[in-house]
């Protein structure tokens, strides 16, 4: 109920974008988790070809975020959001209708480009519309995104009982509805005239060393968040010997997110500097890998009771990871536009995701190597590796905090006693 009351307090445009994100994640996770199985088993493609198709989609998205961000700044976020949803409609429809490699590559490129367009554009639009309530807006954004990430696989698993094409066409249909809805009712906003060139915008943002340092410090957040889909599910399956254990881990975290995200953000937003809470969130994410470390390498439990007990350390780790993410992520999103001119908000989001995405990809590669190495007798290695990632990121944010390199609002000052300060609330920006 609190989520819906909070939602009604935002302008119509923000409410529409939050529902849009619910649909985006539902459609995405309805299809993409099952794509590799379809390519390998249904179409009989080799692992190398499957890797090419999936890699092209990921590269098209991660590598072009900067293009989507610049387009949002110069052409207007609304049009870029609509174009992105339209392109993903076509891309997912091609996955349903095409079996040949050229068609599948085209589908991957269009699907990735679509994400590169609407992801920074949605966040730029949301940041501009939310005003001084950015943290709450991005907290709600996280709630709706997480809900979609839960609904998508559930719906996809049902549709796969028919076939993969039913799943892909449903995903394409969701994006088609989103495209039409936003074209009809998402309010247009005036785009300030852009001075200089796109390359000049990129140079300005890339020349902001504090912003780049902040983006790199977020490597741990992105790397550890990805372990919700890699290391933690793998640990749950190995501890219990049950494939369904991975779903229990994800469900636990999702329910915690729905119940606690808004409460946490509202409780913390006026109680200290943003970088302090981001650092605390990252440290908590690092600590999330210690409970599973205690039972790493032990043989799979026997019986239902044994499996339930073996799963508890993994669930504790997942819950801590979600809590850390709920603390840090809304404030990270809130701070990105504060680094420079509001006219470059989209560009900053684009470059932030490119920088963090590349660094996180390298981090995930290291975690994957640690998982492979750990299976030969060092089961503790991937868990320690992730804890170190989180602690290094927390230390990086702490270092930026001490240097006052991150622009952030002070919490409102309490009313002073009689004879002291006038009690006027004040927001200070320090750099």
Tab-separated table of N, CA and C in Angstrom, residues 143-266:
chain	number	residue	atom	x	y	z
A	143	UNK	N	12.014	-0.946	-7.500
A	143	UNK	CA	10.938	-1.862	-7.121
A	143	UNK	C	10.237	-2.405	-8.361
A	144	UNK	N	9.887	-1.526	-9.295
A	144	UNK	CA	9.178	-1.961	-10.493
A	144	UNK	C	10.077	-2.813	-11.392
A	145	UNK	N	11.363	-2.451	-11.474
A	145	UNK	CA	12.288	-3.247	-12.280
A	145	UNK	C	12.447	-4.654	-11.701
A	146	UNK	N	12.563	-4.739	-10.368
A	146	UNK	CA	12.720	-6.042	-9.718
A	146	UNK	C	11.473	-6.897	-9.882
A	147	UNK	N	10.305	-6.265	-9.791
A	147	UNK	CA	9.055	-7.003	-9.994
A	147	UNK	C	8.986	-7.578	-11.398
A	148	UNK	N	9.379	-6.781	-12.391
A	148	UNK	CA	9.397	-7.282	-13.764
A	148	UNK	C	10.381	-8.416	-13.954
A	149	UNK	N	11.546	-8.314	-13.272
A	149	UNK	CA	12.549	-9.374	-13.362
A	149	UNK	C	12.070	-10.669	-12.729
A	150	UNK	N	11.100	-10.574	-11.811
A	150	UNK	CA	10.509	-11.777	-11.218
A	150	UNK	C	9.397	-12.334	-12.101
A	151	UNK	N	8.537	-11.446	-12.614
A	151	UNK	CA	7.397	-11.897	-13.421
A	151	UNK	C	7.839	-12.479	-14.757
A	152	UNK	N	8.893	-11.889	-15.347
A	152	UNK	CA	9.320	-12.318	-16.677
A	152	UNK	C	9.671	-13.794	-16.762
A	153	UNK	N	10.592	-14.293	-15.937
A	153	UNK	CA	10.936	-15.724	-15.999
A	153	UNK	C	9.758	-16.638	-15.688
A	154	UNK	N	8.893	-16.211	-14.753
A	154	UNK	CA	7.730	-17.038	-14.441
A	154	UNK	C	6.811	-17.169	-15.648
A	155	UNK	N	6.531	-16.055	-16.307
A	155	UNK	CA	5.687	-16.085	-17.499
A	155	UNK	C	6.378	-16.830	-18.637
A	156	UNK	N	7.698	-16.619	-18.762
A	156	UNK	CA	8.438	-17.301	-19.818
A	156	UNK	C	8.438	-18.806	-19.659
A	157	UNK	N	8.566	-19.283	-18.418
A	157	UNK	CA	8.568	-20.727	-18.201
A	157	UNK	C	7.229	-21.350	-18.563
A	158	UNK	N	6.137	-20.591	-18.373
A	158	UNK	CA	4.815	-21.097	-18.764
A	158	UNK	C	4.683	-21.117	-20.283
A	159	UNK	N	5.098	-20.048	-20.936
A	159	UNK	CA	4.969	-19.961	-22.394
A	159	UNK	C	5.852	-20.976	-23.109
A	160	UNK	N	6.974	-21.344	-22.478
A	160	UNK	CA	7.848	-22.340	-23.094
A	160	UNK	C	7.189	-23.711	-23.169
A	161	UNK	N	6.126	-23.911	-22.375
A	161	UNK	CA	5.374	-25.162	-22.505
A	161	UNK	C	4.711	-25.251	-23.875
A	162	UNK	N	4.480	-24.098	-24.496
A	162	UNK	CA	3.994	-24.071	-25.880
A	162	UNK	C	5.196	-24.215	-26.804
A	163	UNK	N	5.972	-23.164	-26.922
A	163	UNK	CA	7.277	-23.201	-27.600
A	163	UNK	C	7.954	-21.858	-27.425
A	164	UNK	N	9.203	-21.765	-27.890
A	164	UNK	CA	9.966	-20.544	-27.722
A	164	UNK	C	9.342	-19.388	-28.489
A	165	UNK	N	8.762	-19.667	-29.649
A	165	UNK	CA	8.182	-18.593	-30.448
A	165	UNK	C	7.034	-17.902	-29.724
A	166	UNK	N	6.250	-18.674	-28.982
A	166	UNK	CA	5.171	-18.059	-28.201
A	166	UNK	C	5.747	-17.088	-27.174
A	167	UNK	N	6.857	-17.476	-26.559
A	167	UNK	CA	7.516	-16.611	-25.582
A	167	UNK	C	8.056	-15.345	-26.244
A	168	UNK	N	8.735	-15.508	-27.383
A	168	UNK	CA	9.326	-14.361	-28.069
A	168	UNK	C	8.264	-13.406	-28.588
A	169	UNK	N	7.185	-13.932	-29.157
A	169	UNK	CA	6.116	-13.072	-29.676
A	169	UNK	C	5.396	-12.341	-28.545
A	170	UNK	N	5.252	-12.992	-27.401
A	170	UNK	CA	4.648	-12.309	-26.254
A	170	UNK	C	5.534	-11.160	-25.783
A	171	UNK	N	6.845	-11.409	-25.726
A	171	UNK	CA	7.777	-10.355	-25.340
A	171	UNK	C	7.716	-9.198	-26.336
A	172	UNK	N	7.686	-9.513	-27.627
A	172	UNK	CA	7.569	-8.465	-28.644
A	172	UNK	C	6.260	-7.704	-28.487
A	173	UNK	N	5.183	-8.422	-28.157
A	173	UNK	CA	3.897	-7.769	-27.958
A	173	UNK	C	3.910	-6.805	-26.785
A	174	UNK	N	4.598	-7.174	-25.696
A	174	UNK	CA	4.707	-6.280	-24.538
A	174	UNK	C	5.402	-4.982	-24.938
A	175	UNK	N	6.489	-5.104	-25.696
A	175	UNK	CA	7.203	-3.896	-26.117
A	175	UNK	C	6.401	-3.081	-27.127
A	176	UNK	N	5.594	-3.739	-27.940
A	176	UNK	CA	4.733	-3.006	-28.867
A	176	UNK	C	3.708	-2.169	-28.104
A	177	UNK	N	3.118	-2.758	-27.072
A	177	UNK	CA	2.159	-2.018	-26.243
A	177	UNK	C	2.842	-0.834	-25.560
A	178	UNK	N	4.058	-1.053	-25.034
A	178	UNK	CA	4.789	0.037	-24.396
A	178	UNK	C	5.095	1.157	-25.385
A	179	UNK	N	5.460	0.791	-26.602
A	179	UNK	CA	5.758	1.793	-27.625
A	179	UNK	C	4.542	2.662	-27.904
A	180	UNK	N	3.398	2.037	-28.126
A	180	UNK	CA	2.175	2.780	-28.434
A	180	UNK	C	1.744	3.628	-27.237
A	181	UNK	N	1.802	3.064	-26.030
A	181	UNK	CA	1.370	3.795	-24.842
A	181	UNK	C	2.186	5.060	-24.637
A	182	UNK	N	3.509	4.948	-24.812
A	182	UNK	CA	4.347	6.126	-24.602
A	182	UNK	C	4.213	7.133	-25.725
A	183	UNK	N	4.007	6.651	-26.944
A	183	UNK	CA	3.791	7.572	-28.059
A	183	UNK	C	2.502	8.375	-27.869
A	184	UNK	N	1.501	7.775	-27.239
A	184	UNK	CA	0.207	8.444	-27.075
A	184	UNK	C	0.148	9.341	-25.844
A	185	UNK	N	0.758	8.916	-24.738
A	185	UNK	CA	0.495	9.630	-23.482
A	185	UNK	C	1.726	10.136	-22.737
A	186	UNK	N	2.947	9.735	-23.105
A	186	UNK	CA	4.113	10.261	-22.390
A	186	UNK	C	4.303	11.729	-22.763
A	187	UNK	N	4.272	12.635	-21.795
A	187	UNK	CA	4.354	14.070	-22.120
A	187	UNK	C	5.684	14.430	-22.777
A	188	UNK	N	5.601	15.275	-23.785
A	188	UNK	CA	6.809	15.798	-24.413
A	188	UNK	C	7.361	16.930	-23.557
A	189	UNK	N	8.661	17.027	-23.483
A	189	UNK	CA	9.307	18.084	-22.728
A	189	UNK	C	10.257	18.835	-23.648
A	190	UNK	N	10.320	20.145	-23.444
A	190	UNK	CA	11.186	20.967	-24.277
A	190	UNK	C	12.647	20.590	-24.051
A	191	UNK	N	13.372	20.408	-25.152
A	191	UNK	CA	14.794	20.080	-25.081
A	191	UNK	C	15.606	21.349	-25.255
A	192	UNK	N	16.409	21.739	-24.252
A	192	UNK	CA	17.206	22.961	-24.381
A	192	UNK	C	18.136	22.876	-25.592
A	193	UNK	N	18.341	23.996	-26.289
A	193	UNK	CA	19.255	23.982	-27.439
A	193	UNK	C	20.640	23.505	-27.036
A	194	UNK	N	21.184	22.612	-27.837
A	194	UNK	CA	22.505	22.051	-27.534
A	194	UNK	C	23.591	22.931	-28.131
A	195	UNK	N	24.544	23.278	-27.308
A	195	UNK	CA	25.681	24.028	-27.810
A	195	UNK	C	26.843	23.098	-28.103
A	196	UNK	N	27.649	23.437	-29.098
A	196	UNK	CA	28.792	22.602	-29.428
A	196	UNK	C	28.387	21.328	-30.140
A	197	UNK	N	29.269	20.331	-30.072
A	197	UNK	CA	29.062	19.071	-30.793
A	197	UNK	C	28.871	17.924	-29.820
A	198	UNK	N	28.438	16.787	-30.373
A	198	UNK	CA	28.309	15.580	-29.558
A	198	UNK	C	29.665	15.175	-29.007
A	199	UNK	N	30.690	15.229	-29.847
A	199	UNK	CA	32.032	14.883	-29.380
A	199	UNK	C	32.484	15.808	-28.263
A	200	UNK	N	32.071	17.078	-28.351
A	200	UNK	CA	32.388	18.014	-27.283
A	200	UNK	C	31.715	17.633	-25.977
A	201	UNK	N	30.462	17.157	-26.083
A	201	UNK	CA	29.766	16.678	-24.882
A	201	UNK	C	30.514	15.509	-24.262
A	202	UNK	N	30.933	14.579	-25.106
A	202	UNK	CA	31.642	13.400	-24.603
A	202	UNK	C	32.952	13.796	-23.936
A	203	UNK	N	33.663	14.749	-24.562
A	203	UNK	CA	34.934	15.192	-23.984
A	203	UNK	C	34.708	15.863	-22.633
A	204	UNK	N	33.625	16.618	-22.539
A	204	UNK	CA	33.338	17.294	-21.267
A	204	UNK	C	33.086	16.285	-20.149
A	205	UNK	N	32.288	15.269	-20.433
A	205	UNK	CA	31.974	14.283	-19.399
A	205	UNK	C	33.182	13.406	-19.094
A	206	UNK	N	33.868	12.951	-20.152
A	206	UNK	CA	35.040	12.106	-19.939
A	206	UNK	C	36.191	12.858	-19.286
A	207	UNK	N	36.178	14.185	-19.395
A	207	UNK	CA	37.203	14.985	-18.738
A	207	UNK	C	36.942	15.241	-17.269
A	208	UNK	N	35.780	14.822	-16.792
A	208	UNK	CA	35.425	14.984	-15.380
A	208	UNK	C	36.003	13.799	-14.608
A	209	UNK	N	37.177	14.003	-14.051
A	209	UNK	CA	37.875	12.895	-13.398
A	209	UNK	C	37.125	12.376	-12.169
A	210	UNK	N	36.446	13.264	-11.457
A	210	UNK	CA	35.673	12.817	-10.297
A	210	UNK	C	34.531	11.906	-10.729
A	211	UNK	N	33.874	12.256	-11.821
A	211	UNK	CA	32.775	11.430	-12.313
A	211	UNK	C	33.275	10.068	-12.766
A	212	UNK	N	34.396	10.046	-13.485
A	212	UNK	CA	34.956	8.770	-13.928
A	212	UNK	C	35.391	7.918	-12.734
A	213	UNK	N	35.979	8.557	-11.723
A	213	UNK	CA	36.385	7.811	-10.527
A	213	UNK	C	35.160	7.224	-9.824
A	214	UNK	N	34.083	7.992	-9.759
A	214	UNK	CA	32.849	7.497	-9.150
A	214	UNK	C	32.295	6.323	-9.943
A	215	UNK	N	32.317	6.421	-11.273
A	215	UNK	CA	31.825	5.330	-12.121
A	215	UNK	C	32.631	4.061	-11.899
A	216	UNK	N	33.956	4.193	-11.820
A	216	UNK	CA	34.797	3.023	-11.597
A	216	UNK	C	34.577	2.439	-10.197
A	217	UNK	N	34.310	3.312	-9.217
A	217	UNK	CA	34.054	2.819	-7.870
A	217	UNK	C	32.787	1.976	-7.819
A	218	UNK	N	31.883	2.201	-8.758
A	218	UNK	CA	30.637	1.435	-8.801
A	218	UNK	C	30.805	0.065	-9.463
A	219	UNK	N	32.030	-0.261	-9.885
A	219	UNK	CA	32.284	-1.572	-10.474
A	219	UNK	C	31.846	-2.693	-9.542
A	220	UNK	N	32.142	-2.523	-8.253
A	220	UNK	CA	31.771	-3.554	-7.291
A	220	UNK	C	30.269	-3.753	-7.218
A	221	UNK	N	29.507	-2.652	-7.274
A	221	UNK	CA	28.054	-2.777	-7.197
A	221	UNK	C	27.507	-3.596	-8.355
A	222	UNK	N	27.953	-3.290	-9.566
A	222	UNK	CA	27.460	-4.011	-10.733
A	222	UNK	C	27.946	-5.455	-10.743
A	223	UNK	N	29.208	-5.673	-10.394
A	223	UNK	CA	29.752	-7.028	-10.380
A	223	UNK	C	29.027	-7.905	-9.371
A	224	UNK	N	28.827	-7.384	-8.157
A	224	UNK	CA	28.172	-8.175	-7.128
A	224	UNK	C	26.689	-8.364	-7.405
A	225	UNK	N	26.042	-7.366	-7.991
A	225	UNK	CA	24.635	-7.532	-8.353
A	225	UNK	C	24.457	-8.691	-9.341
A	226	UNK	N	25.402	-8.832	-10.254
A	226	UNK	CA	25.320	-9.922	-11.230
A	226	UNK	C	25.448	-11.296	-10.583
A	227	UNK	N	26.001	-11.362	-9.382
A	227	UNK	CA	26.137	-12.664	-8.720
A	227	UNK	C	24.795	-13.210	-8.237
A	228	UNK	N	23.753	-12.367	-8.260
A	228	UNK	CA	22.402	-12.871	-7.998
A	228	UNK	C	21.970	-13.852	-9.075
A	229	UNK	N	22.616	-13.782	-10.226
A	229	UNK	CA	22.265	-14.665	-11.339
A	229	UNK	C	23.369	-15.672	-11.654
A	230	UNK	N	24.501	-15.578	-10.963
A	230	UNK	CA	25.626	-16.459	-11.272
A	230	UNK	C	26.085	-17.249	-10.038
A	231	UNK	N	26.788	-16.619	-9.136
A	231	UNK	CA	27.431	-17.331	-8.036
A	231	UNK	C	26.428	-17.830	-6.996
A	232	UNK	N	25.499	-16.975	-6.569
A	232	UNK	CA	24.549	-17.392	-5.538
A	232	UNK	C	23.633	-18.532	-6.006
A	233	UNK	N	23.049	-18.469	-7.207
A	233	UNK	CA	22.266	-19.626	-7.664
A	233	UNK	C	23.092	-20.900	-7.769
A	234	UNK	N	24.337	-20.767	-8.256
A	234	UNK	CA	25.206	-21.937	-8.349
A	234	UNK	C	25.490	-22.502	-6.960
A	235	UNK	N	25.746	-21.625	-5.991
A	235	UNK	CA	25.980	-22.082	-4.627
A	235	UNK	C	24.757	-22.763	-4.026
A	236	UNK	N	23.560	-22.236	-4.341
A	236	UNK	CA	22.329	-22.842	-3.819
A	236	UNK	C	22.117	-24.232	-4.398
A	237	UNK	N	22.372	-24.387	-5.687
A	237	UNK	CA	22.206	-25.709	-6.314
A	237	UNK	C	23.210	-26.710	-5.760
A	238	UNK	N	24.442	-26.277	-5.535
A	238	UNK	CA	25.470	-27.198	-5.041
A	238	UNK	C	25.231	-27.569	-3.579
A	239	UNK	N	24.703	-26.618	-2.796
A	239	UNK	CA	24.485	-26.900	-1.383
A	239	UNK	C	23.323	-27.853	-1.157
A	240	UNK	N	22.312	-27.778	-2.020
A	240	UNK	CA	21.096	-28.564	-1.806
A	240	UNK	C	20.959	-29.740	-2.758
A	241	UNK	N	21.672	-29.703	-3.893
A	241	UNK	CA	21.479	-30.726	-4.911
A	241	UNK	C	20.138	-30.598	-5.621
A	242	UNK	N	19.521	-29.407	-5.547
A	242	UNK	CA	18.186	-29.183	-6.124
A	242	UNK	C	18.243	-27.994	-7.069
A	243	UNK	N	17.852	-28.194	-8.323
A	243	UNK	CA	17.896	-27.119	-9.308
A	243	UNK	C	16.982	-25.961	-8.935
A	244	UNK	N	15.849	-26.254	-8.307
A	244	UNK	CA	14.909	-25.203	-7.951
A	244	UNK	C	15.381	-24.273	-6.853
A	245	UNK	N	16.491	-24.608	-6.195
A	245	UNK	CA	16.991	-23.768	-5.102
A	245	UNK	C	17.355	-22.373	-5.591
A	246	UNK	N	17.803	-22.264	-6.842
A	246	UNK	CA	18.157	-20.953	-7.389
A	246	UNK	C	16.941	-20.032	-7.420
A	247	UNK	N	15.775	-20.580	-7.755
A	247	UNK	CA	14.563	-19.788	-7.776
A	247	UNK	C	14.169	-19.289	-6.398
A	248	UNK	N	14.416	-20.094	-5.365
A	248	UNK	CA	14.111	-19.689	-3.993
A	248	UNK	C	14.978	-18.497	-3.589
A	249	UNK	N	16.239	-18.513	-4.000
A	249	UNK	CA	17.151	-17.412	-3.694
A	249	UNK	C	16.642	-16.119	-4.325
A	250	UNK	N	16.281	-16.196	-5.583
A	250	UNK	CA	15.828	-15.005	-6.287
A	250	UNK	C	14.509	-14.500	-5.722
A	251	UNK	N	13.597	-15.402	-5.398
A	251	UNK	CA	12.302	-15.013	-4.852
A	251	UNK	C	12.470	-14.329	-3.499
A	252	UNK	N	13.353	-14.843	-2.660
A	252	UNK	CA	13.586	-14.240	-1.346
A	252	UNK	C	14.052	-12.802	-1.471
A	253	UNK	N	15.016	-12.580	-2.348
A	253	UNK	CA	15.523	-11.227	-2.542
A	253	UNK	C	14.489	-10.292	-3.138
A	254	UNK	N	13.703	-10.796	-4.084
A	254	UNK	CA	12.693	-9.963	-4.723
A	254	UNK	C	11.631	-9.519	-3.723
A	255	UNK	N	11.165	-10.434	-2.880
A	255	UNK	CA	10.167	-10.084	-1.874
A	255	UNK	C	10.737	-9.071	-0.877
A	256	UNK	N	12.003	-9.223	-0.524
A	256	UNK	CA	12.634	-8.254	0.371
A	256	UNK	C	12.695	-6.877	-0.285
A	257	UNK	N	12.998	-6.853	-1.568
A	257	UNK	CA	13.051	-5.581	-2.292
A	257	UNK	C	11.690	-4.899	-2.302
A	258	UNK	N	10.643	-5.662	-2.594
A	258	UNK	CA	9.302	-5.087	-2.648
A	258	UNK	C	8.868	-4.549	-1.293
A	259	UNK	N	9.267	-5.240	-0.222
A	259	UNK	CA	8.823	-4.843	1.112
A	259	UNK	C	9.642	-3.702	1.699
A	260	UNK	N	10.933	-3.604	1.341
A	260	UNK	CA	11.829	-2.734	2.091
A	260	UNK	C	12.424	-1.575	1.307
A	261	UNK	N	12.444	-1.629	-0.018
A	261	UNK	CA	13.185	-0.622	-0.776
A	261	UNK	C	12.761	0.803	-0.434
A	262	UNK	N	11.477	1.104	-0.515
A	262	UNK	CA	11.023	2.462	-0.235
A	262	UNK	C	11.271	2.863	1.211
A	263	UNK	N	11.033	1.953	2.125
A	263	UNK	CA	11.251	2.252	3.542
A	263	UNK	C	12.704	2.620	3.809
A	264	UNK	N	13.626	1.862	3.208
A	264	UNK	CA	15.052	2.129	3.421
A	264	UNK	C	15.443	3.479	2.847
A	265	UNK	N	15.041	3.764	1.620
A	265	UNK	CA	15.423	5.027	0.983
A	265	UNK	C	14.848	6.217	1.739
A	266	UNK	N	13.593	6.140	2.135
A	266	UNK	CA	12.974	7.252	2.852
A	266	UNK	C	13.604	7.442	4.231
